[in-house]
Structure formats: structure tokens, C-alpha cells
Short mmCIF file of C-alpha atoms and ligand atoms in Angstrom, two decimals:
data_model
loop_
_atom_site.label_atom_id
_atom_site.label_comp_id
_atom_site.label_asym_id
_atom_site.label_seq_id
_atom_site.Cartn_x
_atom_site.Cartn_y
_atom_site.Cartn_z
CA MET A 267 -32.66 30.01 5.68
CA ASP A 268 -34.40 28.24 2.82
CA PRO A 269 -35.37 30.88 0.25
CA ARG A 270 -38.05 28.63 -1.22
CA ARG A 271 -40.16 28.42 1.89
CA PRO A 272 -41.50 31.03 4.32
CA LEU A 273 -39.40 31.60 7.42
CA TYR A 274 -41.01 29.57 10.21
CA LEU A 275 -41.69 31.63 13.32
CA ASP A 276 -44.82 29.85 14.50
CA TYR A 277 -43.38 27.47 17.11
CA HIS A 278 -46.44 27.89 19.34
CA ALA A 279 -48.55 26.15 16.71
CA THR A 280 -46.19 23.22 16.42
CA THR A 281 -42.50 22.32 16.29
CA PRO A 282 -40.60 19.96 14.00
CA VAL A 283 -39.49 16.60 15.37
CA ASP A 284 -35.86 16.95 16.47
CA PRO A 285 -33.65 14.64 14.35
CA ARG A 286 -32.41 12.95 17.55
CA VAL A 287 -36.02 12.28 18.52
CA LEU A 288 -36.79 10.83 15.10
CA ASP A 289 -33.75 8.53 15.34
CA ALA A 290 -34.98 7.24 18.68
CA MET A 291 -38.48 6.62 17.31
CA LEU A 292 -37.71 4.92 13.99
CA PRO A 293 -36.87 1.37 15.21
CA PHE A 294 -40.20 1.18 17.01
CA PHE A 295 -42.19 1.42 13.77
CA SER A 296 -40.67 -1.71 12.25
CA GLU A 297 -38.08 -4.01 13.89
CA ARG A 298 -39.17 -3.31 17.46
CA PHE A 299 -42.88 -3.20 16.77
CA GLY A 300 -44.07 -5.08 19.84
CA ASN A 301 -47.18 -4.25 21.83
CA ALA A 302 -46.13 -2.89 25.22
CA ALA A 303 -49.00 -4.84 26.77
CA SER A 304 -47.75 -8.23 25.48
CA ARG A 305 -46.38 -9.85 28.60
CA GLN A 306 -45.46 -13.27 27.17
CA HIS A 307 -42.57 -12.55 24.83
CA ALA A 308 -39.54 -10.45 24.06
CA TYR A 309 -41.32 -8.23 21.53
CA GLY A 310 -43.61 -6.99 24.25
CA TRP A 311 -40.85 -6.71 26.85
CA GLU A 312 -38.74 -4.62 24.50
CA ALA A 313 -41.62 -2.21 23.88
CA GLN A 314 -42.48 -2.14 27.58
CA LYS A 315 -38.88 -1.27 28.46
CA ALA A 316 -38.86 1.62 25.97
CA VAL A 317 -42.16 2.90 27.36
CA ASP A 318 -40.83 2.70 30.92
CA ASP A 319 -37.75 4.68 29.96
CA ALA A 320 -39.89 7.34 28.27
CA ARG A 321 -42.16 7.53 31.31
CA GLY A 322 -39.10 8.28 33.40
CA GLU A 323 -37.91 11.03 31.04
CA VAL A 324 -41.30 12.75 30.88
CA ALA A 325 -41.63 12.54 34.67
CA ALA A 326 -38.16 14.03 35.15
CA LEU A 327 -39.02 17.01 32.95
CA ILE A 328 -41.71 18.14 35.42
CA GLY A 329 -40.39 16.79 38.73
CA ALA A 330 -42.86 13.89 38.88
CA SER A 331 -42.28 10.18 39.43
CA PRO A 332 -42.76 7.73 36.53
CA GLY A 333 -45.89 6.15 37.99
CA GLU A 334 -47.64 9.52 37.81
CA ILE A 335 -47.45 9.79 34.01
CA VAL A 336 -50.42 8.69 31.86
CA PHE A 337 -49.74 8.65 28.13
CA THR A 338 -52.41 10.20 25.91
CA SER A 339 -52.74 11.45 22.34
CA GLY A 340 -51.83 15.04 23.25
CA ALA A 341 -52.80 17.99 25.39
CA THR A 342 -56.38 18.16 24.13
CA GLU A 343 -57.00 14.65 25.39
CA SER A 344 -55.06 15.27 28.60
CA ASN A 345 -57.12 18.37 29.33
CA ASN A 346 -60.36 16.47 28.71
CA LEU A 347 -59.26 13.60 30.95
CA ALA A 348 -58.05 15.89 33.73
CA ILE A 349 -61.08 18.18 33.86
CA LYS A 350 -63.92 15.80 33.08
CA GLY A 351 -62.20 12.96 34.91
CA ALA A 352 -61.70 14.95 38.11
CA ALA A 353 -65.11 16.64 38.07
CA GLN A 354 -66.97 13.38 37.40
CA TRP A 355 -64.99 11.45 40.00
CA LEU A 356 -65.61 14.10 42.67
CA ARG A 357 -69.27 14.68 41.84
CA ASP A 358 -70.39 13.62 45.33
CA ARG A 359 -68.06 16.13 46.92
CA GLY A 360 -68.87 19.14 44.78
CA ASP A 361 -69.95 20.46 41.42
CA HIS A 362 -68.04 23.70 40.92
CA ILE A 363 -64.94 24.27 38.80
CA ILE A 364 -62.90 27.40 38.22
CA THR A 365 -61.00 28.27 35.05
CA VAL A 366 -59.79 31.33 33.13
CA ALA A 367 -61.04 33.22 30.07
CA THR A 368 -57.72 32.87 28.22
CA GLU A 369 -57.47 29.06 28.41
CA HIS A 370 -57.12 26.82 25.38
CA LYS A 371 -60.42 25.74 23.82
CA SER A 372 -59.89 22.18 24.99
CA VAL A 373 -60.06 23.43 28.58
CA LEU A 374 -62.92 25.89 28.06
CA ASP A 375 -64.99 23.40 26.08
CA SER A 376 -64.39 20.59 28.59
CA CYS A 377 -65.74 22.96 31.25
CA LYS A 378 -68.71 23.84 29.03
CA ARG A 379 -69.49 20.17 28.62
CA LEU A 380 -69.51 19.74 32.38
CA GLU A 381 -71.73 22.80 32.69
CA SER A 382 -74.24 21.17 30.35
CA GLU A 383 -74.16 18.17 32.67
CA GLY A 384 -75.08 20.31 35.67
CA CYS A 385 -71.73 21.56 37.00
CA ARG A 386 -71.19 25.21 37.78
CA VAL A 387 -68.22 26.92 36.14
CA THR A 388 -66.57 30.19 37.15
CA VAL A 389 -64.45 31.75 34.42
CA LEU A 390 -61.94 34.19 35.89
CA GLY A 391 -60.95 37.25 33.88
CA VAL A 392 -57.38 38.48 33.48
CA ASN A 393 -55.71 41.89 33.71
CA ALA A 394 -54.25 43.82 30.77
CA GLU A 395 -51.09 41.67 30.87
CA GLY A 396 -53.06 38.44 30.99
CA PHE A 397 -52.57 37.50 34.66
CA ILE A 398 -55.31 36.18 36.90
CA ASP A 399 -55.95 37.96 40.19
CA LEU A 400 -55.10 35.65 43.10
CA ASP A 401 -57.58 37.37 45.43
CA GLU A 402 -60.30 36.83 42.85
CA LEU A 403 -59.33 33.16 42.69
CA ARG A 404 -59.47 32.86 46.48
CA ALA A 405 -62.87 34.53 46.54
CA ALA A 406 -64.23 32.24 43.82
CA ILE A 407 -63.51 29.03 45.74
CA THR A 408 -66.54 27.69 47.61
CA ASP A 409 -67.30 24.54 49.59
CA ARG A 410 -68.62 23.04 46.36
CA THR A 411 -65.41 23.72 44.36
CA VAL A 412 -63.51 20.61 43.31
CA LEU A 413 -61.07 21.83 40.65
CA VAL A 414 -59.13 24.90 39.55
CA SER A 415 -57.72 24.78 36.00
CA VAL A 416 -55.23 27.52 35.09
CA MET A 417 -52.82 27.19 32.19
CA ALA A 418 -49.08 27.41 32.86
CA ALA A 419 -48.29 29.64 29.87
CA ASN A 420 -50.56 31.11 27.25
CA ASN A 421 -50.25 29.98 23.64
CA GLU A 422 -50.87 33.43 22.18
CA ILE A 423 -49.37 36.05 24.47
CA GLY A 424 -46.94 33.82 26.39
CA VAL A 425 -47.94 35.02 29.85
CA ILE A 426 -46.75 32.66 32.61
CA GLN A 427 -49.24 32.36 35.47
CA PRO A 428 -47.96 32.23 39.07
CA LEU A 429 -48.29 28.44 39.39
CA ALA A 430 -46.79 28.04 42.85
CA ALA A 431 -49.09 30.69 44.32
CA ILE A 432 -52.14 29.12 42.65
CA GLY A 433 -51.06 25.68 43.87
CA ALA A 434 -50.71 26.96 47.43
CA ILE A 435 -54.21 28.45 47.38
CA ALA A 436 -55.71 25.27 45.94
CA ARG A 437 -53.94 23.09 48.48
CA GLU A 438 -54.98 25.28 51.38
CA ARG A 439 -58.63 25.06 50.30
CA GLY A 440 -58.54 21.34 49.49
CA VAL A 441 -59.22 21.88 45.79
CA LEU A 442 -57.43 20.09 42.93
CA PHE A 443 -55.15 22.17 40.70
CA HIS A 444 -54.86 21.28 37.02
CA THR A 445 -52.55 23.15 34.67
CA ASP A 446 -52.37 22.98 30.89
CA ALA A 447 -48.60 23.11 30.35
CA ALA A 448 -48.64 22.44 26.60
CA GLN A 449 -46.66 25.64 25.93
CA ALA A 450 -44.59 25.60 29.11
CA ALA A 451 -43.27 22.04 29.35
CA GLY A 452 -39.69 21.89 28.13
CA LYS A 453 -39.52 25.69 27.80
CA ILE A 454 -39.50 26.90 31.40
CA PRO A 455 -38.64 24.98 34.59
CA ILE A 456 -41.64 23.13 36.05
CA ASP A 457 -41.73 21.22 39.30
CA VAL A 458 -45.16 19.78 40.05
CA ALA A 459 -44.29 19.02 43.68
CA ALA A 460 -42.89 22.47 44.46
CA MET A 461 -45.75 24.16 42.59
CA GLY A 462 -48.54 22.16 44.21
CA VAL A 463 -49.84 20.87 40.87
CA ASP A 464 -52.15 17.83 40.99
CA LEU A 465 -52.76 17.38 37.27
CA LEU A 466 -50.64 18.63 34.36
CA SER A 467 -51.17 18.30 30.61
CA LEU A 468 -48.37 18.31 28.05
CA THR A 469 -47.93 17.39 24.39
CA GLY A 470 -45.00 16.20 22.29
CA HIS A 471 -45.41 18.37 19.22
CA LYS A 472 -44.94 21.62 21.13
CA TYR A 473 -41.48 20.57 22.34
CA TYR A 474 -39.83 18.91 19.31
CA GLY A 475 -41.52 15.56 19.76
CA PRO A 476 -44.14 13.91 17.54
CA LYS A 477 -47.75 14.93 17.03
CA GLY A 478 -50.38 12.66 18.54
CA ALA A 479 -48.37 11.86 21.67
CA GLY A 480 -48.88 13.58 25.01
CA ALA A 481 -49.21 12.93 28.70
CA LEU A 482 -51.20 13.75 31.79
CA TYR A 483 -49.44 13.91 35.12
CA VAL A 484 -51.72 12.59 37.85
CA ARG A 485 -50.46 13.07 41.41
CA ARG A 486 -50.12 9.78 43.27
CA ALA A 487 -48.75 10.67 46.65
CA LYS A 488 -50.83 11.30 49.74
CA PRO A 489 -53.54 10.60 48.84
CA LYS A 490 -53.58 8.99 45.41
CA LEU A 491 -55.70 10.99 43.05
CA LYS A 492 -58.48 9.23 41.16
CA LEU A 493 -60.15 10.22 37.91
CA ALA A 494 -63.15 8.95 35.97
CA CYS A 495 -61.61 7.49 32.84
CA GLN A 496 -62.88 8.84 29.52
CA ILE A 497 -61.81 5.96 27.24
CA ASP A 498 -62.94 2.52 28.39
CA GLY A 499 -61.33 -0.69 27.28
CA GLY A 500 -58.38 -2.90 28.12
CA GLY A 501 -57.41 -0.95 31.21
CA HIS A 502 -54.06 0.39 29.99
CA GLU A 503 -52.30 3.19 31.86
CA ASN A 504 -53.62 2.10 35.26
CA GLY A 505 -57.14 2.01 33.90
CA LEU A 506 -57.05 5.75 33.18
CA ARG A 507 -56.62 5.57 29.43
CA SER A 508 -57.34 2.37 27.54
CA GLY A 509 -55.91 1.68 24.12
CA THR A 510 -52.71 0.10 22.78
CA LEU A 511 -49.87 2.50 23.47
CA ASN A 512 -48.41 4.47 20.58
CA VAL A 513 -44.93 3.14 21.33
CA PRO A 514 -42.97 5.18 18.73
CA GLY A 515 -44.83 8.30 19.83
CA VAL A 516 -44.19 7.60 23.50
CA VAL A 517 -40.50 6.98 22.79
CA GLY A 518 -40.34 10.31 20.94
CA LEU A 519 -42.14 12.10 23.77
CA GLY A 520 -39.52 10.76 26.20
CA ARG A 521 -36.48 11.53 24.07
CA ALA A 522 -37.76 15.05 23.36
CA ALA A 523 -38.28 15.60 27.10
CA ALA A 524 -34.72 14.50 27.86
CA ILE A 525 -33.28 16.89 25.26
CA CYS A 526 -35.35 19.79 26.60
CA ARG A 527 -34.28 19.06 30.15
CA GLU A 528 -30.59 19.04 29.18
CA THR A 529 -30.72 22.19 27.08
CA LEU A 530 -33.38 24.28 28.84
CA PRO A 531 -31.25 26.86 30.69
CA GLU A 532 -29.00 27.61 27.72
CA GLU A 533 -31.77 27.46 25.15
CA SER A 534 -34.17 29.70 27.02
CA ALA A 535 -31.46 32.34 27.51
CA ARG A 536 -30.59 32.20 23.80
CA LEU A 537 -34.22 32.50 22.72
CA ARG A 538 -34.88 35.34 25.17
CA ARG A 539 -31.98 37.28 23.63
CA LEU A 540 -33.33 36.72 20.13
CA ARG A 541 -36.87 37.62 21.19
CA ASP A 542 -35.67 40.84 22.80
CA ARG A 543 -33.73 41.64 19.63
CA LEU A 544 -36.90 41.12 17.60
CA LEU A 545 -38.89 43.42 19.87
CA ALA A 546 -36.20 46.11 19.86
CA GLY A 547 -36.10 45.95 16.07
CA LEU A 548 -39.87 46.23 15.67
CA ARG A 549 -40.00 49.09 18.14
CA ARG A 550 -37.99 51.24 15.79
CA MET A 551 -41.40 51.70 14.12
CA ASP A 552 -44.15 53.77 15.68
CA GLY A 553 -47.32 52.26 17.00
CA VAL A 554 -45.96 48.86 18.09
CA ARG A 555 -47.51 47.60 21.33
CA VAL A 556 -46.63 44.40 23.18
CA ASN A 557 -49.53 42.17 24.21
CA GLY A 558 -48.84 40.37 27.46
CA PRO A 559 -46.11 41.14 29.98
CA GLU A 560 -42.49 41.94 29.17
CA GLY A 561 -39.45 40.30 30.70
CA ASP A 562 -39.32 37.04 32.60
CA ARG A 563 -43.04 36.71 33.16
CA ARG A 564 -43.61 35.58 29.57
CA LEU A 565 -42.29 32.60 27.65
CA PRO A 566 -38.75 33.33 26.46
CA HIS A 567 -39.54 32.38 22.86
CA ASN A 568 -42.81 34.29 22.55
CA LEU A 569 -43.59 37.77 21.24
CA HIS A 570 -47.04 39.13 20.48
CA VAL A 571 -47.45 42.65 19.18
CA SER A 572 -50.18 44.87 17.85
CA VAL A 573 -49.19 47.24 15.08
CA ASP A 574 -51.35 50.35 14.86
CA ALA A 575 -52.76 51.86 11.69
CA ILE A 576 -52.57 48.69 9.66
CA GLU A 577 -55.29 46.52 8.22
CA GLY A 578 -54.94 43.03 9.62
CA GLU A 579 -55.81 41.21 6.45
CA ALA A 580 -53.46 43.30 4.31
CA LEU A 581 -50.61 42.63 6.71
CA LEU A 582 -51.29 38.91 6.63
CA MET A 583 -51.21 38.86 2.84
CA ALA A 584 -48.08 40.97 2.55
CA LEU A 585 -46.14 38.92 5.08
CA GLY A 586 -46.33 35.80 2.96
CA ASP A 587 -42.65 34.98 3.41
CA LEU A 588 -43.02 34.75 7.18
CA ALA A 589 -44.88 31.80 8.69
CA VAL A 590 -46.34 33.63 11.67
CA SER A 591 -49.75 33.71 13.18
CA THR A 592 -51.42 37.00 12.47
CA GLY A 593 -54.81 37.94 13.72
CA SER A 594 -56.62 41.18 13.59
CA ALA A 595 -57.00 42.94 16.90
CA CYS A 596 -59.69 44.95 15.26
CA SER A 597 -63.32 44.10 15.81
CA SER A 598 -64.37 45.58 12.48
CA GLY A 599 -61.83 43.50 10.59
CA SER A 600 -62.86 40.36 8.80
CA GLN A 601 -61.11 38.18 11.39
CA ALA A 602 -62.62 38.21 14.84
CA PRO A 603 -60.10 39.05 17.54
CA SER A 604 -59.07 36.01 19.54
CA HIS A 605 -60.68 35.32 22.90
CA VAL A 606 -57.27 35.93 24.48
CA LEU A 607 -56.87 39.42 22.98
CA GLN A 608 -60.44 40.20 23.96
CA ALA A 609 -59.77 39.08 27.52
CA ILE A 610 -56.78 41.43 27.90
CA GLY A 611 -58.71 44.25 26.23
CA ALA A 612 -56.30 44.51 23.28
CA VAL A 613 -59.05 45.03 20.75
CA ASN A 614 -60.26 48.27 19.25
CA PRO A 615 -59.95 51.31 21.45
CA PRO A 616 -63.51 52.30 22.49
CA SER A 617 -63.45 55.26 20.12
CA PRO A 618 -61.22 54.63 17.12
CA PRO A 619 -59.14 57.61 15.95
CA ALA A 620 -60.88 59.75 13.36
CA SER A 621 -58.30 58.65 10.81
CA ALA A 622 -59.23 54.99 11.14
CA ARG A 623 -60.90 53.25 8.27
CA GLN A 624 -62.96 50.09 8.64
CA GLY A 625 -60.68 47.26 9.71
CA ASP A 626 -57.79 49.65 9.95
CA VAL A 627 -57.03 50.09 13.60
CA ALA A 628 -54.45 47.52 14.54
CA ALA A 629 -53.14 44.18 13.36
CA SER A 630 -51.54 41.70 15.68
CA ILE A 631 -48.72 39.23 15.08
CA ARG A 632 -47.64 36.28 17.19
CA PHE A 633 -44.02 35.25 16.83
CA GLY A 634 -42.85 31.92 18.19
CA LEU A 635 -39.10 31.36 18.10
CA GLY A 636 -37.57 27.91 18.12
CA ARG A 637 -34.58 25.65 18.43
CA THR A 638 -33.16 26.45 15.00
CA THR A 639 -34.03 30.16 14.90
CA THR A 640 -30.96 32.30 14.20
CA GLU A 641 -30.07 35.95 14.62
CA GLU A 642 -29.99 36.27 10.85
CA GLU A 643 -33.60 35.05 10.69
CA ILE A 644 -34.68 37.51 13.37
CA ASP A 645 -33.09 40.37 11.45
CA TYR A 646 -34.81 39.19 8.29
CA ALA A 647 -38.17 39.12 10.11
CA ILE A 648 -37.64 42.65 11.46
CA ASP A 649 -36.79 43.85 7.99
CA ARG A 650 -39.80 42.20 6.38
CA VAL A 651 -42.33 43.44 8.92
CA THR A 652 -40.88 46.96 8.84
CA THR A 653 -40.94 47.11 5.05
CA VAL A 654 -44.49 45.81 4.84
CA VAL A 655 -45.82 48.11 7.55
CA ARG A 656 -44.16 51.17 5.95
CA SER A 657 -45.55 50.29 2.59
CA LEU A 658 -49.08 49.67 3.87
CA ARG A 659 -49.05 52.86 5.88
CA SER A 660 -47.78 54.93 2.98
CA ARG A 661 -50.75 53.79 0.88
CA ARG A 662 -53.12 55.48 3.26
CA ARG A 663 -54.45 58.88 2.23
CA PRO A 664 -52.26 61.75 3.46
CA ASP A 665 -55.02 63.10 5.74
CA GLU A 666 -55.26 59.69 7.40
CA ARG A 667 -51.51 59.36 7.65
CA ALA A 668 -50.95 62.66 9.40
CA LYS A 669 -52.57 61.38 12.58
CA SER A 670 -51.14 57.93 12.99
CA ASP A 671 -47.76 57.70 11.30
CA GLY A 672 -44.47 58.94 12.56
C1 PLP B 76 -51.37 23.11 21.46
C2 PLP B 76 -52.08 23.31 22.74
C3 PLP B 76 -53.04 22.40 23.18
C4 PLP B 76 -53.48 21.22 22.36
O1 PLP B 76 -52.49 20.26 22.26
P1 PLP B 76 -52.65 19.05 21.21
O2 PLP B 76 -51.57 18.12 21.58
O3 PLP B 76 -52.44 19.68 19.87
O4 PLP B 76 -54.01 18.48 21.39
C5 PLP B 76 -53.63 22.63 24.40
N1 PLP B 76 -53.30 23.69 25.15
C6 PLP B 76 -52.39 24.59 24.74
C7 PLP B 76 -52.05 25.74 25.63
C8 PLP B 76 -51.75 24.43 23.53
O5 PLP B 76 -50.87 25.33 23.14
#
């Protein structure tokens, strides 16, 4: 632990580039700077070879074949290309898409854009743990439906959707299935073939690769899937995404995928143990509630809790030595609750306890654990949160305290 900087527990926001990934990338900035599209000389061939290798590594991470990987600038772009590209390409066949209330903004806003262009969009709700209802999904599919977009794992509450079941429903009804796997890729096993996924978005900076490099998996086999491209130009990436490839970024994306694939079983078990230790430690306090499911149905490195009888903003300020994402789950607080917490109903109880002050009902904290997180760091985090919560609660007036503290 570096005492000069806050302890980083925000690995859902981004991850550092693994030193092995950086080593693999560095030569491609300078000595091996060729354009992967230059077919006439060794500089181009060298870059092309590195890109091919990376394509293979990214494909292997998700059970795809190399020809099904389109390199992009990240998951935002991949989501845009998948959703707009599929809906626009299939416009003659239908005009209805289905997504979920807890999706990333890049999915929800791509759908909104299509809605403004005349598509119809159904936004499925989720239950209190954040899962979609498969019967509701089945019922939402019509003859006009062309695409279902459901994220693999949520970036706030870590809930893992039942991908294989969703894929089976989509396949049975002849509808494309896109999944935003930005948080899942490299963290939990994914097999696009077994799960019936047609389109999958991922991004390097969520799995120890570089920022600004991502990919979209586009199913090729039986029949080959087509998309309306969103960036026109030189026809790179099979005409699906024009623009000179970011070769160092692509190399990093590939190397990071290979490391994740090698270490996934061990690393996810280690992180799950640490996460469970964190939860057990926090639960020694009263009024700690988990948002999202417990156990194996959430990302192993994710914890999201609401802490009762705390003002969100005060908690955020007092936890300055932890780099976590804190948001108020309280609708009277200065921060609006996230659309994910709203969707699972983890906002203010309908009638706040009489002891509650404005903005004083519950604060929420998202913890994201990562490759270098240690047990010592987890114990430090437990200690810091506990100390801060005790101190904030003890500042409340005794009549307020009587009802909510233990
Ligand atoms: C981070 C994230 C994105 C956006 O990825 P970028 O590569 O930063 O554009 C999309 N979806 C989810 C679920 C994410 O966590």
C-alpha cells in the first residue's frame, strides 16, 4: 500500500495496464510502427502479424474465432456499432429492439437514438437483485423484434445475467442477441457459441489492457451476420469499422486477454475470497445491505452495499483515503441515485424512518477489487469504512440515534 495515495478499489471504473501488457505494447509505438494495412513492405507485415495474433487472443477469451473480432476504440463504440448496426441493417425485417433498464448508457442511448429514428424500444425492468425475468423477455419478443441487448454483468451491482438462457430464447425466436461484456470479459468464463451470443462488446481498460482499445465480436457462422457500419472510410475490419488500426492498443488488448485467460480460475477464486472477507467485515456494523445478488451470481470482484443512517455526501468526503465509487441511494441527497439502484428499488424506503434527516437515509458504496488487491488492503478498507460510519453516526442527535444505530 502506498500511504501517499488513496487505496484503489474502483476496478469497475478502470484498471491499470498490466506491466506485461505494457511491455508487449511498447515496441509498436516506435520501432515497429508500421500501418497494419500497408501490404507492400515489412513494416506493414510486422504490424499485421501482431494484429492477427491479438485477434486470436481476444477471440480465444470468449470462444470465438479470429475472423469474428472487429477492433474498435472500446465498449462504447462496440455497443453503438452492434445496436445501431444491427437495427439499421435489419430495418426491412423489423423495427423493434429489447433492452434492460440497468444497461450502460452507451446501450440505452444507442437505443434512444434508434427510437428517435422510428424504431420501437422495449426496456425490461429487473427484480430486486437486478435480474431480468425470462418470461417477460419471451413475452416482449414480437414478429417485428430484431435485437435483444442484455449486458453480461452490471458495472455497479455486479449481477451476472443468465446469458445462455437469453441466448436460447433469442435463437428460438430468430432474434439477434447482443451482450455488453465490458465488465465480464476476462473476469468470468464466456463462450459465445455455447451461450448463443451473436454480438459481444468488450474493452481493454476493464481487464488490465489499455484505454481506447476494444472489440466487437460479430458472429460469422451460419449465416454470416451483417451490420450497417457506423464509421465509413478505407474499409478496414471487413468494412465494419474504417480507420487505421491502433496497433499498440490492439496488441495490448490481445496480451491482456491472454493473461486473463491463463489466470481466470485462480484469480476469480482469490478475488471472491477477498470480496467475501470485505462483506463479512462490513457486516459487523448494523444497517449494511448488499445491492445485487450474493454468491456466484455476481462478479467475484464486485461488492455494492448501502449503509443505513448515513449521509451520502458526508461518507464520500470522509472516505477520502479510499478510491471507491460512492453514490447516495437517497433521493433527497444531493446526488441522484443511479439508474441501476433505482431499477432494483434500492432508493429511499417509501416512508423514511422518523429519525431520518434530509439526505440521511442511506449511502451506497461500490467496491471493485483487482489483480493487485491484498488481504491487508481489504482489512484496511473495512477499518476505514467502519471508523467513518461510526463517527458519522455518533454525530447524529441522540434521539435520532436511538432508532437507527445498534
Ligand atoms: C466501462 C463500460 C462501458 C464503456 O466502455 P469504454 O471502453 O470505456 O467505452 C460499457 N459498458 C459497461 C458495462 C462498462 O462497464
